[in-house]
Tab-separated table of C-alpha atoms in Angstrom:
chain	number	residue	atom	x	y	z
A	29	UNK	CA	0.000	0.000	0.000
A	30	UNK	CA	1.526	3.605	-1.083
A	31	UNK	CA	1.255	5.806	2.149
A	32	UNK	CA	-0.064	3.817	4.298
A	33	UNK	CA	-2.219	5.126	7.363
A	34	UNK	CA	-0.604	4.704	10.406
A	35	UNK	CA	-3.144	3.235	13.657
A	36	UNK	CA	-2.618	3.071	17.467
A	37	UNK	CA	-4.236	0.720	19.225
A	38	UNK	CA	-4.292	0.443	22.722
A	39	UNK	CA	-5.496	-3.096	23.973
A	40	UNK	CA	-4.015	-4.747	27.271
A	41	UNK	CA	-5.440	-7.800	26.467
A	42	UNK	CA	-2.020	-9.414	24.673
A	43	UNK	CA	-3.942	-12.153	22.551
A	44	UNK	CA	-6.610	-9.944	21.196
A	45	UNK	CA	-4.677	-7.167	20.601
A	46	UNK	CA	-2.000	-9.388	18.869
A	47	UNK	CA	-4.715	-10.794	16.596
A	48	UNK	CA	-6.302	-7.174	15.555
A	49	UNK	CA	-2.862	-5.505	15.212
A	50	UNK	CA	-1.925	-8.920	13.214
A	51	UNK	CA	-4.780	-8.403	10.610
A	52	UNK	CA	-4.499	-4.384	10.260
A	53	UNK	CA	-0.969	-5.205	8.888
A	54	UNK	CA	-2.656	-7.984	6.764
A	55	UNK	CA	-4.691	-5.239	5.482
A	56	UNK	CA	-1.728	-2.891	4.451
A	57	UNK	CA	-1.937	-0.660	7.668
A	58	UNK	CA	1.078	0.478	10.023
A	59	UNK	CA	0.302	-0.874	13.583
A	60	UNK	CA	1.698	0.421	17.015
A	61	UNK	CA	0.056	-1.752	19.827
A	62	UNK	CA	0.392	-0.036	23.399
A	63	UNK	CA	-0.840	-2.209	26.492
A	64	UNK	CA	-1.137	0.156	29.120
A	65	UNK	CA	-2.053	4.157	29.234
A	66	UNK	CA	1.743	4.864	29.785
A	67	UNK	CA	2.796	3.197	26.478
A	68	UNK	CA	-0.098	4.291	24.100
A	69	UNK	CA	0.992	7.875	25.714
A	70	UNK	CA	4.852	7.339	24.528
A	71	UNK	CA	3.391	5.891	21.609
A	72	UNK	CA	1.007	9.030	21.037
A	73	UNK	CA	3.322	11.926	21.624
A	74	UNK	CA	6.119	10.167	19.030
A	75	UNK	CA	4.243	10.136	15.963
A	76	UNK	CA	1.046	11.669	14.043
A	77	UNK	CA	-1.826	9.068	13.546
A	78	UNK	CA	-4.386	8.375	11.162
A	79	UNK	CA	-6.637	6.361	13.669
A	80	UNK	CA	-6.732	5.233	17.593
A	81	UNK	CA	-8.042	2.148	18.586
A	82	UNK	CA	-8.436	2.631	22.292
A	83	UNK	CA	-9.839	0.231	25.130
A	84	UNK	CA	-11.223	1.528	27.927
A	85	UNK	CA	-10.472	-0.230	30.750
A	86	UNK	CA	-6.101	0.019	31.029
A	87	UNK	CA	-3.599	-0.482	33.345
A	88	UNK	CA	-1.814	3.417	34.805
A	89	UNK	CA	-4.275	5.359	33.271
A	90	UNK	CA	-8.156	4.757	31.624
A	91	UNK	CA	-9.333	4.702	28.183
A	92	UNK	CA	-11.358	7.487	28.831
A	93	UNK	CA	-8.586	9.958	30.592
A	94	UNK	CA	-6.550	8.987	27.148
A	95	UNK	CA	-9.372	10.354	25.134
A	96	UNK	CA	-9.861	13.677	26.773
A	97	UNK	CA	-6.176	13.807	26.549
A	98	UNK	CA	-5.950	12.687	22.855
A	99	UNK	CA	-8.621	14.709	21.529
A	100	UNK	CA	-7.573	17.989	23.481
A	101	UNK	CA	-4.351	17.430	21.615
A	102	UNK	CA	-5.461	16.522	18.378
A	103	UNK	CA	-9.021	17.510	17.066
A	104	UNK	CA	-9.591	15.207	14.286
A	105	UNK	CA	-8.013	12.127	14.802
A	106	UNK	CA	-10.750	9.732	14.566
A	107	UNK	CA	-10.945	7.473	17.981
A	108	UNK	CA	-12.711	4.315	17.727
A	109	UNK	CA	-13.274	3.102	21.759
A	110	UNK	CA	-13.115	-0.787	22.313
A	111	UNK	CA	-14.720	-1.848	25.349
A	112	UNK	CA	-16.550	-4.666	27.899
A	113	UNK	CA	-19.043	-2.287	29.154
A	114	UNK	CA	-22.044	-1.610	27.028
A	115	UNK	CA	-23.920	0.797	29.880
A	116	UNK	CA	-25.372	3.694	27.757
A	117	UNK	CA	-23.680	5.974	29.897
A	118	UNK	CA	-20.616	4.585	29.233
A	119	UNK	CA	-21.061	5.592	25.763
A	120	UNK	CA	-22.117	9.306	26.506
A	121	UNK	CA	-19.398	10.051	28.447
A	122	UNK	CA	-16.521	8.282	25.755
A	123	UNK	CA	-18.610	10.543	23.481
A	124	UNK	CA	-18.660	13.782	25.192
A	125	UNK	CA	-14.786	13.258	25.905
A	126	UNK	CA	-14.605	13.081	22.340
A	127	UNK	CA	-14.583	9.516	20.552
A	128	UNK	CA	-16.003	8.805	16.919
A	129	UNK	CA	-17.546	5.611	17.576
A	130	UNK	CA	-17.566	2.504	20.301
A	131	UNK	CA	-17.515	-1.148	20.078
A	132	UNK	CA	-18.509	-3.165	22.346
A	133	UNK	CA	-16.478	-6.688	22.727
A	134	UNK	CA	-17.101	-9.207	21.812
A	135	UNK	CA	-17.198	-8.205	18.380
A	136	UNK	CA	-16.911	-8.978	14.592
A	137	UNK	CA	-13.432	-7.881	13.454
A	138	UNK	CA	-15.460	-7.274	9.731
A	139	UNK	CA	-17.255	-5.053	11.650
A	140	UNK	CA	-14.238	-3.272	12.813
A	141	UNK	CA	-12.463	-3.250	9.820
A	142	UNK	CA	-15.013	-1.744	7.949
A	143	UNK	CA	-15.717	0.959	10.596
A	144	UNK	CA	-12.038	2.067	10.643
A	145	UNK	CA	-12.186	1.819	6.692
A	146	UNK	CA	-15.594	4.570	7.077
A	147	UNK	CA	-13.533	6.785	9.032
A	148	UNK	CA	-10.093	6.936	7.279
A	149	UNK	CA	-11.740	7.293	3.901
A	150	UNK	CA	-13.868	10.740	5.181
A	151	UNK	CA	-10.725	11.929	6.944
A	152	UNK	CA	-8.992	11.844	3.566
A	153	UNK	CA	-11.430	13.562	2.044
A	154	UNK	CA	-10.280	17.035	0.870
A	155	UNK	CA	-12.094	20.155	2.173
A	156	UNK	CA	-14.427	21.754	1.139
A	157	UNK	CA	-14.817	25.786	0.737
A	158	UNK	CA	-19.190	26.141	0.934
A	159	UNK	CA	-21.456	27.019	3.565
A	160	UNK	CA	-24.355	25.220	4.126
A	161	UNK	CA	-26.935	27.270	5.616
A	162	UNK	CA	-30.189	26.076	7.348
A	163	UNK	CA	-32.503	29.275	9.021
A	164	UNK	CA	-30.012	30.940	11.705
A	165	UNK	CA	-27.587	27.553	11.660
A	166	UNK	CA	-24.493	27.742	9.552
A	167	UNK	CA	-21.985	25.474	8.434
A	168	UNK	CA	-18.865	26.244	7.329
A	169	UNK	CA	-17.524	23.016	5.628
A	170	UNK	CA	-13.762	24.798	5.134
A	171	UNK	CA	-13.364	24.991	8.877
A	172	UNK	CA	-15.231	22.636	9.766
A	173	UNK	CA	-17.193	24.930	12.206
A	174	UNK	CA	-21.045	25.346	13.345
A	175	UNK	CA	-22.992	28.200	14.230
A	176	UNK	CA	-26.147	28.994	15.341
A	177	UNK	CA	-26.942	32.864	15.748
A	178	UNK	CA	-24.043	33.976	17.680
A	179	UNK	CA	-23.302	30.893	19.304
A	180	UNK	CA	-20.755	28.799	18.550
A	181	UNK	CA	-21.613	25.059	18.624
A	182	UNK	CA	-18.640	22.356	19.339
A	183	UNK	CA	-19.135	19.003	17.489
A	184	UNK	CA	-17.162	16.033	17.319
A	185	UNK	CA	-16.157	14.788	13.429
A	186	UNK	CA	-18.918	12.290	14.072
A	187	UNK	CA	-21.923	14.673	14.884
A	188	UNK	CA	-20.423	17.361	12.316
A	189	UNK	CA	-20.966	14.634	9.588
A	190	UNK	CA	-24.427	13.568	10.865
A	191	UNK	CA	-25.595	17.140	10.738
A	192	UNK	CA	-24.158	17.981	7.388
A	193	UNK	CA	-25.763	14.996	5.513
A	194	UNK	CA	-29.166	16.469	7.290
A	195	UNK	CA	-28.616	19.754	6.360
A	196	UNK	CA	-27.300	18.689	2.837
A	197	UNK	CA	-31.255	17.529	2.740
A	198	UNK	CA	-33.076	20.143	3.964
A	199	UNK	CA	-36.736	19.245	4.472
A	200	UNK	CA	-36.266	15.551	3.317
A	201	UNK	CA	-36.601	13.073	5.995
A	202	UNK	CA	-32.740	10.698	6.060
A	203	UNK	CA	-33.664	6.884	6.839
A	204	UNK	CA	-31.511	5.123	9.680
A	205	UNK	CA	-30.875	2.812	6.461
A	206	UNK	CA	-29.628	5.981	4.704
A	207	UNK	CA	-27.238	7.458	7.416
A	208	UNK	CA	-25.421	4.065	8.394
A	209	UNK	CA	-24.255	4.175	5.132
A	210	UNK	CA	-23.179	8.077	4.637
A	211	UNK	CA	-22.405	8.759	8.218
A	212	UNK	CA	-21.175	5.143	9.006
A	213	UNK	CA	-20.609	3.675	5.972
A	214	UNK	CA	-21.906	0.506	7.011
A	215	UNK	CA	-24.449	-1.565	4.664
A	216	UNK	CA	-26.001	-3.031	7.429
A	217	UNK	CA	-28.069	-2.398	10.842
A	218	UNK	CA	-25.414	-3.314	14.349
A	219	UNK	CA	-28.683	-3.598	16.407
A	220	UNK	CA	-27.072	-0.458	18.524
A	221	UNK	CA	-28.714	2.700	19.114
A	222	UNK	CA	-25.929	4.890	17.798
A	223	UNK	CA	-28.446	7.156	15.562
A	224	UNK	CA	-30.516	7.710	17.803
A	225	UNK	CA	-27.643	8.564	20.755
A	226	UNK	CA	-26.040	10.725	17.770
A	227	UNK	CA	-29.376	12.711	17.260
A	228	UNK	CA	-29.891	12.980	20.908
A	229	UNK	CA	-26.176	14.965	21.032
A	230	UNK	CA	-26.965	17.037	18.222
A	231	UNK	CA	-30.293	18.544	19.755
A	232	UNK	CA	-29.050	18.854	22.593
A	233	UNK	CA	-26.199	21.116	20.895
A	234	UNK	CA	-28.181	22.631	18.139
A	235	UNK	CA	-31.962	22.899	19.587
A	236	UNK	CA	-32.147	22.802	22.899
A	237	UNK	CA	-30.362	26.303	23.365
A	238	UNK	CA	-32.984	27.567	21.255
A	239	UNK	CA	-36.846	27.621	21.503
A	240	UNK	CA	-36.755	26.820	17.414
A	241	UNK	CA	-36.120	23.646	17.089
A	242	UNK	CA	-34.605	22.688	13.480
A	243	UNK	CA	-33.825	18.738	14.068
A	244	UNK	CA	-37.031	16.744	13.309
A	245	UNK	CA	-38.171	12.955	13.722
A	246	UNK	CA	-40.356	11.010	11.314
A	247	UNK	CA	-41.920	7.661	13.510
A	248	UNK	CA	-40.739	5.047	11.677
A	249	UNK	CA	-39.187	6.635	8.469
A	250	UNK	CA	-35.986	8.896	9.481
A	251	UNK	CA	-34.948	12.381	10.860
A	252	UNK	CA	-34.623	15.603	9.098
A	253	UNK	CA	-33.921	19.097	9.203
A	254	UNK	CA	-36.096	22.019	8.277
């Protein structure tokens, strides 16, 4: 592979992470495996990344305290967290510290493969210079910024894509079908609640500050913006 992307992953378990950092290679990716939050620190601070794979649960210092970290340092690295728990708060707070998605082990390495695919193919994407504009909410796809009246509105790469495929369809209610594949690129339903977790974040970013709400649900066809 010409330029290969480069991936952290951060997995204590030795035989697992031996097996995923085994198959990214397979794949044509460069692999650093850390097994502790000291390491994948070391490891972190040496070199640039195109992806982290990141457990939660790690010997010196938590998955979640390397997030924060991570993502305070470095704004669009895509983080991917790879966990035991599967409490739904578990997942808010990986999310509000910052990380693109969450797996929850046991789970299919296809599955994982093709999520870390999704995400390295829209991070090479190159930017873009337009505004998308939705009532008092604007987009600015060159920055990669949000705001809503004066207010500026902080969104993770995640959320920012959710909204813009929303906002790219203005009045046309998006199937769950439909955003798994744009925002996810995933053919095919996990059984998760991610969506719906992702819209909840979004209103709560975008609506709830105002009394106009602009983020809109369709029982048992989609979401959409008008």
């Amino acid at each position: 592979m010409e330029n290969p992307h480069s991936i952290l992953l951060v997995e204590d378990e030795a035989k697992l992470g031996q097996i995923v950092r085994d198959e990214l290679k397979r794949q044509g990716y460069l692999v650093d495996l850390a097994v502790d939050g000291k390491e994948a620190e070391i490891f972190f601070r040496s070199k640039t990344y195109s992806i982290i794979l990141l457990d939660v649960n790690l010997p010196y210092k938590s998955g979640l305290e390397l997030c924060k970290e991570f993502r305070a340092a470095n704004k669009t690295v895509p983080i991917v967290m790879l966990t035991a728990i599967g409490q739904i708060q578990d997942k808010v707070e990986a999310f509000d510290l910052g990380a693109d998605d969450y797996m929850v082990k046991p789970f299919h390495f296809e599955e994982l493969f093709a999520r870390v695919k999704a995400l390295l193919k829209r991070t090479d994407k190159p930017a873009e210079d337009e505004k998308i504009v939705v009532d008092d909410l604007t987009i600015d796809m060159r920055n990669k910024s949000v705001t809503r009246g004066e207010l500026q509105i902080n969104l993770t790469a995640k959320e920012f894509t959710l909204l813009t495929l929303l906002a790219r369809n203005r009045d046309r209610v998006i199937s769950k079908q439909e955003i798994l594949e744009k925002v996810w690129d995933l053919s095919f339903d996990t059984g998760t609640n991610t969506i719906e977790v992702y819209i909840s974040f979004l209103r709560n970013k975008i609506d709830k500050p105002f009394e106009q709400k602009l983020i809109h649900t369709k029982p048992g066809f989609g979401y959409y913006i008008k």
